[in-house]
PDB file of C-alpha atoms in Angstrom:
ATOM      1  CA  MET U   1      28.655 158.285 -25.032  1.00  0.00           C
ATOM      2  CA  GLU U   2      32.398 157.736 -24.523  1.00  0.00           C
ATOM      3  CA  GLY U   3      33.572 155.592 -21.651  1.00  0.00           C
ATOM      4  CA  LEU U   4      30.454 153.447 -21.358  1.00  0.00           C
ATOM      5  CA  GLN U   5      31.095 149.984 -19.951  1.00  0.00           C
ATOM      6  CA  ARG U   6      29.012 146.834 -20.124  1.00  0.00           C
ATOM      7  CA  CYS U   7      28.167 145.970 -16.515  1.00  0.00           C
ATOM      8  CA  PHE U   8      25.929 144.079 -14.137  1.00  0.00           C
ATOM      9  CA  VAL U   9      24.943 145.119 -10.636  1.00  0.00           C
ATOM     10  CA  LEU U  10      25.852 142.242  -8.321  1.00  0.00           C
ATOM     11  CA  HIS U  11      24.527 143.761  -5.101  1.00  0.00           C
ATOM     12  CA  SER U  12      23.375 147.107  -3.746  1.00  0.00           C
ATOM     13  CA  ARG U  13      22.893 148.563  -0.289  1.00  0.00           C
ATOM     14  CA  PRO U  14      21.519 151.882   1.002  1.00  0.00           C
ATOM     15  CA  TYR U  15      23.867 154.766   1.680  1.00  0.00           C
ATOM     16  CA  SER U  16      22.631 157.893   3.457  1.00  0.00           C
ATOM     17  CA  GLU U  17      18.984 158.765   2.855  1.00  0.00           C
ATOM     18  CA  THR U  18      18.991 158.888  -0.923  1.00  0.00           C
ATOM     19  CA  SER U  19      22.001 157.019  -2.310  1.00  0.00           C
ATOM     20  CA  LEU U  20      23.183 153.473  -3.009  1.00  0.00           C
ATOM     21  CA  ILE U  21      26.490 151.660  -2.825  1.00  0.00           C
ATOM     22  CA  LEU U  22      26.748 149.264  -5.748  1.00  0.00           C
ATOM     23  CA  ASP U  23      28.890 146.181  -6.201  1.00  0.00           C
ATOM     24  CA  VAL U  24      29.328 146.064  -9.968  1.00  0.00           C
ATOM     25  CA  PHE U  25      30.924 143.574 -12.351  1.00  0.00           C
ATOM     26  CA  SER U  26      32.208 145.333 -15.474  1.00  0.00           C
ATOM     27  CA  GLU U  27      33.615 143.844 -18.653  1.00  0.00           C
ATOM     28  CA  ASP U  28      36.892 145.789 -18.729  1.00  0.00           C
ATOM     29  CA  HIS U  29      37.502 146.719 -15.087  1.00  0.00           C
ATOM     30  CA  GLY U  30      36.252 143.646 -13.235  1.00  0.00           C
ATOM     31  CA  ARG U  31      34.513 144.123  -9.929  1.00  0.00           C
ATOM     32  CA  LEU U  32      34.267 147.607  -8.465  1.00  0.00           C
ATOM     33  CA  THR U  33      32.284 149.509  -5.871  1.00  0.00           C
ATOM     34  CA  LEU U  34      30.394 152.605  -7.036  1.00  0.00           C
ATOM     35  CA  LEU U  35      28.442 155.296  -5.241  1.00  0.00           C
ATOM     36  CA  SER U  36      25.153 156.126  -6.939  1.00  0.00           C
ATOM     37  CA  LYS U  37      24.104 159.512  -5.595  1.00  0.00           C
ATOM     38  CA  GLY U  38      20.378 160.139  -5.345  1.00  0.00           C
ATOM     39  CA  ALA U  39      19.425 156.713  -6.710  1.00  0.00           C
ATOM     40  CA  ARG U  40      16.908 156.227  -3.888  1.00  0.00           C
ATOM     41  CA  ARG U  41      15.423 159.681  -4.213  1.00  0.00           C
ATOM     42  CA  LYS U  42      11.762 159.830  -5.147  1.00  0.00           C
ATOM     43  CA  GLY U  43      11.431 160.293  -8.877  1.00  0.00           C
ATOM     44  CA  SER U  44      14.954 159.061  -9.669  1.00  0.00           C
ATOM     45  CA  ASN U  45      15.079 157.380 -13.076  1.00  0.00           C
ATOM     46  CA  LEU U  46      17.655 154.945 -11.661  1.00  0.00           C
ATOM     47  CA  LYS U  47      15.230 153.260  -9.256  1.00  0.00           C
ATOM     48  CA  GLY U  48      14.174 150.608 -11.717  1.00  0.00           C
ATOM     49  CA  THR U  49      17.477 150.497 -13.584  1.00  0.00           C
ATOM     50  CA  LEU U  50      20.090 149.420 -11.027  1.00  0.00           C
ATOM     51  CA  GLN U  51      18.776 145.904 -10.635  1.00  0.00           C
ATOM     52  CA  PRO U  52      20.757 142.648 -10.614  1.00  0.00           C
ATOM     53  CA  PHE U  53      20.687 140.489 -13.766  1.00  0.00           C
ATOM     54  CA  THR U  54      19.936 143.451 -16.045  1.00  0.00           C
ATOM     55  CA  PRO U  55      22.722 144.194 -18.571  1.00  0.00           C
ATOM     56  CA  LEU U  56      23.665 147.855 -18.313  1.00  0.00           C
ATOM     57  CA  PHE U  57      25.829 150.498 -19.913  1.00  0.00           C
ATOM     58  CA  MET U  58      27.475 152.397 -17.058  1.00  0.00           C
ATOM     59  CA  LYS U  59      29.909 155.253 -16.652  1.00  0.00           C
ATOM     60  CA  TRP U  60      31.603 156.610 -13.537  1.00  0.00           C
ATOM     61  CA  SER U  61      34.146 159.207 -12.455  1.00  0.00           C
ATOM     62  CA  GLY U  62      36.812 159.330  -9.770  1.00  0.00           C
ATOM     63  CA  LYS U  63      39.773 157.061  -9.044  1.00  0.00           C
ATOM     64  CA  GLY U  64      39.404 156.510  -5.308  1.00  0.00           C
ATOM     65  CA  ALA U  65      38.037 153.504  -3.449  1.00  0.00           C
ATOM     66  CA  MET U  66      34.492 154.416  -4.475  1.00  0.00           C
ATOM     67  CA  PRO U  67      34.049 156.180  -7.826  1.00  0.00           C
ATOM     68  CA  VAL U  68      30.747 157.949  -8.450  1.00  0.00           C
ATOM     69  CA  LEU U  69      28.267 156.590 -10.972  1.00  0.00           C
ATOM     70  CA  THR U  70      27.511 159.240 -13.584  1.00  0.00           C
ATOM     71  CA  HIS U  71      25.366 157.304 -16.067  1.00  0.00           C
ATOM     72  CA  ALA U  72      23.465 154.036 -16.291  1.00  0.00           C
ATOM     73  CA  GLU U  73      21.097 152.727 -18.927  1.00  0.00           C
ATOM     74  CA  PRO U  74      19.761 149.253 -19.642  1.00  0.00           C
ATOM     75  CA  ILE U  75      21.111 147.444 -22.709  1.00  0.00           C
ATOM     76  CA  SER U  76      18.128 145.102 -22.663  1.00  0.00           C
ATOM     77  CA  ILE U  77      15.497 143.915 -20.226  1.00  0.00           C
ATOM     78  CA  GLY U  78      16.538 141.799 -17.264  1.00  0.00           C
ATOM     79  CA  LEU U  79      16.867 138.064 -17.819  1.00  0.00           C
ATOM     80  CA  PRO U  80      13.762 136.066 -16.781  1.00  0.00           C
ATOM     81  CA  LEU U  81      14.952 134.207 -13.675  1.00  0.00           C
ATOM     82  CA  ARG U  82      12.042 132.537 -11.930  1.00  0.00           C
ATOM     83  CA  SER U  83      11.578 131.180  -8.388  1.00  0.00           C
ATOM     84  CA  TYR U  84      14.394 128.822  -7.340  1.00  0.00           C
ATOM     85  CA  ILE U  85      16.442 129.736 -10.471  1.00  0.00           C
ATOM     86  CA  LEU U  86      16.575 133.290  -9.153  1.00  0.00           C
ATOM     87  CA  TYR U  87      18.135 132.032  -5.911  1.00  0.00           C
ATOM     88  CA  SER U  88      20.801 130.223  -7.937  1.00  0.00           C
ATOM     89  CA  ALA U  89      21.625 133.449  -9.783  1.00  0.00           C
ATOM     90  CA  MET U  90      21.847 135.250  -6.437  1.00  0.00           C
ATOM     91  CA  TYR U  91      24.374 132.624  -5.364  1.00  0.00           C
ATOM     92  CA  VAL U  92      26.495 133.364  -8.455  1.00  0.00           C
ATOM     93  CA  ASN U  93      26.432 137.090  -7.646  1.00  0.00           C
ATOM     94  CA  GLU U  94      27.379 136.473  -4.030  1.00  0.00           C
ATOM     95  CA  ILE U  95      30.421 134.340  -4.788  1.00  0.00           C
ATOM     96  CA  LEU U  96      31.673 136.963  -7.270  1.00  0.00           C
ATOM     97  CA  VAL U  97      31.349 139.687  -4.638  1.00  0.00           C
ATOM     98  CA  ARG U  98      33.126 137.447  -2.148  1.00  0.00           C
ATOM     99  CA  VAL U  99      36.111 136.265  -4.198  1.00  0.00           C
ATOM    100  CA  LEU U 100      36.924 138.967  -6.776  1.00  0.00           C
ATOM    101  CA  GLY U 101      39.218 141.824  -5.825  1.00  0.00           C
ATOM    102  CA  ASN U 102      38.396 145.337  -6.964  1.00  0.00           C
ATOM    103  CA  HIS U 103      39.671 146.683 -10.288  1.00  0.00           C
ATOM    104  CA  THR U 104      41.079 143.407 -11.602  1.00  0.00           C
ATOM    105  CA  PRO U 105      39.935 142.839 -15.201  1.00  0.00           C
ATOM    106  CA  TYR U 106      38.287 139.503 -16.004  1.00  0.00           C
ATOM    107  CA  PRO U 107      36.875 140.036 -19.527  1.00  0.00           C
ATOM    108  CA  GLN U 108      36.425 136.316 -20.254  1.00  0.00           C
ATOM    109  CA  LEU U 109      34.869 135.695 -16.845  1.00  0.00           C
ATOM    110  CA  PHE U 110      32.423 138.509 -17.629  1.00  0.00           C
ATOM    111  CA  LEU U 111      31.331 136.567 -20.727  1.00  0.00           C
ATOM    112  CA  ASP U 112      31.126 133.374 -18.652  1.00  0.00           C
ATOM    113  CA  TYR U 113      28.900 135.247 -16.193  1.00  0.00           C
ATOM    114  CA  LEU U 114      26.635 136.389 -19.020  1.00  0.00           C
ATOM    115  CA  ASN U 115      26.494 132.807 -20.291  1.00  0.00           C
ATOM    116  CA  VAL U 116      25.570 131.322 -16.907  1.00  0.00           C
ATOM    117  CA  LEU U 117      22.703 133.807 -16.561  1.00  0.00           C
ATOM    118  CA  ARG U 118      21.449 132.810 -20.002  1.00  0.00           C
ATOM    119  CA  GLU U 119      21.750 129.129 -19.106  1.00  0.00           C
ATOM    120  CA  LEU U 120      19.908 129.633 -15.836  1.00  0.00           C
ATOM    121  CA  ALA U 121      17.124 131.563 -17.563  1.00  0.00           C
ATOM    122  CA  GLN U 122      16.471 128.498 -19.745  1.00  0.00           C
ATOM    123  CA  ALA U 123      17.158 125.758 -17.185  1.00  0.00           C
ATOM    124  CA  ASP U 124      14.849 123.496 -15.247  1.00  0.00           C
ATOM    125  CA  ASN U 125      17.777 122.227 -13.195  1.00  0.00           C
ATOM    126  CA  PRO U 126      20.341 124.955 -12.362  1.00  0.00           C
ATOM    127  CA  GLU U 127      23.051 122.583 -11.112  1.00  0.00           C
ATOM    128  CA  PRO U 128      24.977 121.910 -14.376  1.00  0.00           C
ATOM    129  CA  ALA U 129      25.198 125.628 -15.185  1.00  0.00           C
ATOM    130  CA  LEU U 130      26.349 126.429 -11.644  1.00  0.00           C
ATOM    131  CA  ARG U 131      29.058 123.786 -11.726  1.00  0.00           C
ATOM    132  CA  ARG U 132      30.369 124.994 -15.082  1.00  0.00           C
ATOM    133  CA  PHE U 133      30.514 128.567 -13.833  1.00  0.00           C
ATOM    134  CA  GLU U 134      32.270 127.585 -10.587  1.00  0.00           C
ATOM    135  CA  LEU U 135      34.917 125.694 -12.570  1.00  0.00           C
ATOM    136  CA  SER U 136      35.336 128.702 -14.853  1.00  0.00           C
ATOM    137  CA  LEU U 137      35.699 130.989 -11.841  1.00  0.00           C
ATOM    138  CA  LEU U 138      38.358 128.725 -10.319  1.00  0.00           C
ATOM    139  CA  HIS U 139      40.237 128.766 -13.620  1.00  0.00           C
ATOM    140  CA  HIS U 140      40.227 132.565 -13.803  1.00  0.00           C
ATOM    141  CA  LEU U 141      41.370 132.807 -10.189  1.00  0.00           C
ATOM    142  CA  GLY U 142      44.437 130.798 -11.165  1.00  0.00           C
ATOM    143  CA  TYR U 143      43.375 127.516  -9.615  1.00  0.00           C
ATOM    144  CA  GLY U 144      45.133 125.113 -11.934  1.00  0.00           C
ATOM    145  CA  ILE U 145      44.543 121.399 -11.573  1.00  0.00           C
ATOM    146  CA  ASP U 146      44.941 118.463 -13.943  1.00  0.00           C
ATOM    147  CA  PHE U 147      41.808 116.328 -13.961  1.00  0.00           C
ATOM    148  CA  LEU U 148      43.080 113.978 -16.661  1.00  0.00           C
ATOM    149  CA  HIS U 149      46.327 112.638 -15.200  1.00  0.00           C
ATOM    150  CA  CYS U 150      47.293 110.930 -11.954  1.00  0.00           C
ATOM    151  CA  ALA U 151      49.484 113.355  -9.974  1.00  0.00           C
ATOM    152  CA  GLY U 152      51.524 110.435  -8.667  1.00  0.00           C
ATOM    153  CA  SER U 153      52.326 108.485 -11.823  1.00  0.00           C
ATOM    154  CA  GLY U 154      51.494 110.935 -14.613  1.00  0.00           C
ATOM    155  CA  LEU U 155      49.334 108.297 -16.284  1.00  0.00           C
ATOM    156  CA  SER U 156      45.982 109.189 -17.832  1.00  0.00           C
ATOM    157  CA  VAL U 157      43.031 108.657 -15.512  1.00  0.00           C
ATOM    158  CA  GLU U 158      40.932 105.567 -16.196  1.00  0.00           C
ATOM    159  CA  ASP U 159      37.152 105.628 -15.994  1.00  0.00           C
ATOM    160  CA  ASP U 160      36.775 102.904 -13.363  1.00  0.00           C
ATOM    161  CA  MET U 161      39.807 103.769 -11.227  1.00  0.00           C
ATOM    162  CA  THR U 162      39.442 105.795  -8.034  1.00  0.00           C
ATOM    163  CA  TYR U 163      41.559 108.832  -7.228  1.00  0.00           C
ATOM    164  CA  ASN U 164      42.004 110.770  -3.998  1.00  0.00           C
ATOM    165  CA  TYR U 165      42.225 114.539  -4.169  1.00  0.00           C
ATOM    166  CA  ARG U 166      45.205 116.148  -2.473  1.00  0.00           C
ATOM    167  CA  GLU U 167      45.186 119.919  -2.164  1.00  0.00           C
ATOM    168  CA  GLN U 168      47.872 121.643  -4.252  1.00  0.00           C
ATOM    169  CA  GLN U 169      48.861 118.312  -5.794  1.00  0.00           C
ATOM    170  CA  GLY U 170      45.914 116.902  -7.700  1.00  0.00           C
ATOM    171  CA  PHE U 171      44.378 113.467  -7.961  1.00  0.00           C
ATOM    172  CA  ILE U 172      46.349 110.362  -7.017  1.00  0.00           C
ATOM    173  CA  ALA U 173      45.242 106.803  -7.733  1.00  0.00           C
ATOM    174  CA  SER U 174      44.127 105.080  -4.536  1.00  0.00           C
ATOM    175  CA  MET U 175      41.983 102.188  -3.380  1.00  0.00           C
ATOM    176  CA  LYS U 176      40.861 104.111  -0.295  1.00  0.00           C
ATOM    177  CA  ILE U 177      37.347 105.538  -0.565  1.00  0.00           C
ATOM    178  CA  GLY U 178      36.271 108.733   1.186  1.00  0.00           C
ATOM    179  CA  LEU U 179      34.951 112.261   0.716  1.00  0.00           C
ATOM    180  CA  LEU U 180      38.048 113.143  -1.317  1.00  0.00           C
ATOM    181  CA  THR U 181      37.684 110.176  -3.683  1.00  0.00           C
ATOM    182  CA  PHE U 182      36.581 110.556  -7.301  1.00  0.00           C
ATOM    183  CA  ARG U 183      36.195 108.049 -10.096  1.00  0.00           C
ATOM    184  CA  GLY U 184      38.080 108.568 -13.319  1.00  0.00           C
ATOM    185  CA  ASN U 185      34.895 109.170 -15.351  1.00  0.00           C
ATOM    186  CA  GLU U 186      33.937 111.903 -12.867  1.00  0.00           C
ATOM    187  CA  LEU U 187      37.304 113.614 -13.322  1.00  0.00           C
ATOM    188  CA  LYS U 188      36.892 113.487 -17.106  1.00  0.00           C
ATOM    189  CA  ALA U 189      33.459 115.094 -16.726  1.00  0.00           C
ATOM    190  CA  LEU U 190      35.029 117.867 -14.625  1.00  0.00           C
ATOM    191  CA  ALA U 191      37.686 118.450 -17.262  1.00  0.00           C
ATOM    192  CA  ALA U 192      35.083 118.662 -20.037  1.00  0.00           C
ATOM    193  CA  ARG U 193      32.559 120.551 -17.846  1.00  0.00           C
ATOM    194  CA  ARG U 194      29.881 118.167 -19.105  1.00  0.00           C
ATOM    195  CA  PHE U 195      27.885 116.110 -16.643  1.00  0.00           C
ATOM    196  CA  GLU U 196      25.927 113.262 -18.200  1.00  0.00           C
ATOM    197  CA  THR U 197      24.972 111.348 -15.057  1.00  0.00           C
ATOM    198  CA  PRO U 198      23.684 112.329 -11.599  1.00  0.00           C
ATOM    199  CA  GLU U 199      26.859 110.819 -10.117  1.00  0.00           C
ATOM    200  CA  GLN U 200      29.076 113.067 -12.213  1.00  0.00           C
ATOM    201  CA  LEU U 201      27.032 116.104 -11.222  1.00  0.00           C
ATOM    202  CA  ARG U 202      27.238 115.228  -7.514  1.00  0.00           C
ATOM    203  CA  ALA U 203      30.987 114.714  -7.836  1.00  0.00           C
ATOM    204  CA  ALA U 204      31.341 118.129  -9.492  1.00  0.00           C
ATOM    205  CA  LYS U 205      29.432 119.771  -6.662  1.00  0.00           C
ATOM    206  CA  ARG U 206      31.606 118.008  -4.084  1.00  0.00           C
ATOM    207  CA  PHE U 207      34.784 119.138  -5.839  1.00  0.00           C
ATOM    208  CA  THR U 208      33.791 122.793  -6.332  1.00  0.00           C
ATOM    209  CA  ARG U 209      32.675 122.988  -2.698  1.00  0.00           C
ATOM    210  CA  MET U 210      36.168 121.932  -1.613  1.00  0.00           C
ATOM    211  CA  ALA U 211      38.054 124.037  -4.137  1.00  0.00           C
ATOM    212  CA  LEU U 212      36.130 127.268  -3.495  1.00  0.00           C
ATOM    213  CA  LYS U 213      36.269 127.047   0.293  1.00  0.00           C
ATOM    214  CA  PRO U 214      39.692 128.754   0.669  1.00  0.00           C
ATOM    215  CA  TYR U 215      38.494 131.658  -1.488  1.00  0.00           C
ATOM    216  CA  LEU U 216      35.118 132.077   0.209  1.00  0.00           C
ATOM    217  CA  GLY U 217      36.379 131.918   3.791  1.00  0.00           C
ATOM    218  CA  SER U 218      34.426 130.795   6.826  1.00  0.00           C
ATOM    219  CA  LYS U 219      31.585 133.328   6.692  1.00  0.00           C
ATOM    220  CA  PRO U 220      28.382 131.560   5.527  1.00  0.00           C
ATOM    221  CA  LEU U 221      26.938 132.543   2.179  1.00  0.00           C
ATOM    222  CA  LYS U 222      23.571 134.229   2.602  1.00  0.00           C
ATOM    223  CA  SER U 223      22.250 132.652  -0.592  1.00  0.00           C
ATOM    224  CA  ARG U 224      22.857 129.177   0.836  1.00  0.00           C
ATOM    225  CA  GLU U 225      20.381 129.944   3.588  1.00  0.00           C
ATOM    226  CA  LEU U 226      17.601 130.231   1.040  1.00  0.00           C
ATOM    227  CA  PHE U 227      15.444 127.196   0.433  1.00  0.00           C
ATOM    228  CA  ILE U 228      13.908 126.579  -2.944  1.00  0.00           C
ATOM    229  CA  PRO U 229      10.336 125.202  -3.122  1.00  0.00           C
ATOM    230  CA  ARG U 230      11.590 121.669  -3.733  1.00  0.00           C
ATOM    231  CA  GLY U 231      13.326 121.654  -0.372  1.00  0.00           C
ATOM    232  CA  ARG U 232      16.915 121.645  -1.645  1.00  0.00           C
ATOM    233  CA  ARG U 233      19.631 124.169  -0.921  1.00  0.00           C
ATOM    234  CA  ILE U 234      21.242 125.961  -3.808  1.00  0.00           C
ATOM    235  CA  GLY U 235      24.810 126.540  -4.810  1.00  0.00           C
ATOM    236  CA  THR U 236      27.642 124.435  -3.516  1.00  0.00           C
TER     237      THR U 236
END
């Protein structure tokens, strides 16, 4: 069928007695809001189809603020996201809904989203996959920062040196230690998106929390309110 797009449903909410409003992430059109007429009607074949984390082929019509879904079919079964891993995937969906504007293509980010779901489906600890995706999201939003050079001197960062983060400038070598301080080996881990120690992973979480805050705004994320069985909060 012509015009089919690879998509994921990020979130859905009821509309009227029988329909749904869908927040969708598509490969070629980015995030968009679709109206799915009759999706909640008894006997609708879409009831079990329009689920988050299930790769879909979708088609829609109309060019207004809310095009109408005309076709949806699963490409494959939904990814197996269990217990607390599911909450982490919900966090990923929520930040995409929050920060992406409608109808702005992000084809590489779509692939990064598919990759993070695959990583989460296989992970015991979701944190490394979440940090990599957050850094990817910041990159695609145009948040450019040099992790490998001191913003003050231009010199390469050194593993055992400490650097203070300054918004819109970067990391500047400093002996002062605080919440905005990162070690050189932590900055290199951020640049490579590989976290080999717990300290590097904690530093990555601290950085992405700060960097995403201006995009997410002050409204709390609902997914952060969820507790996983181990008693830790998810996301950033």
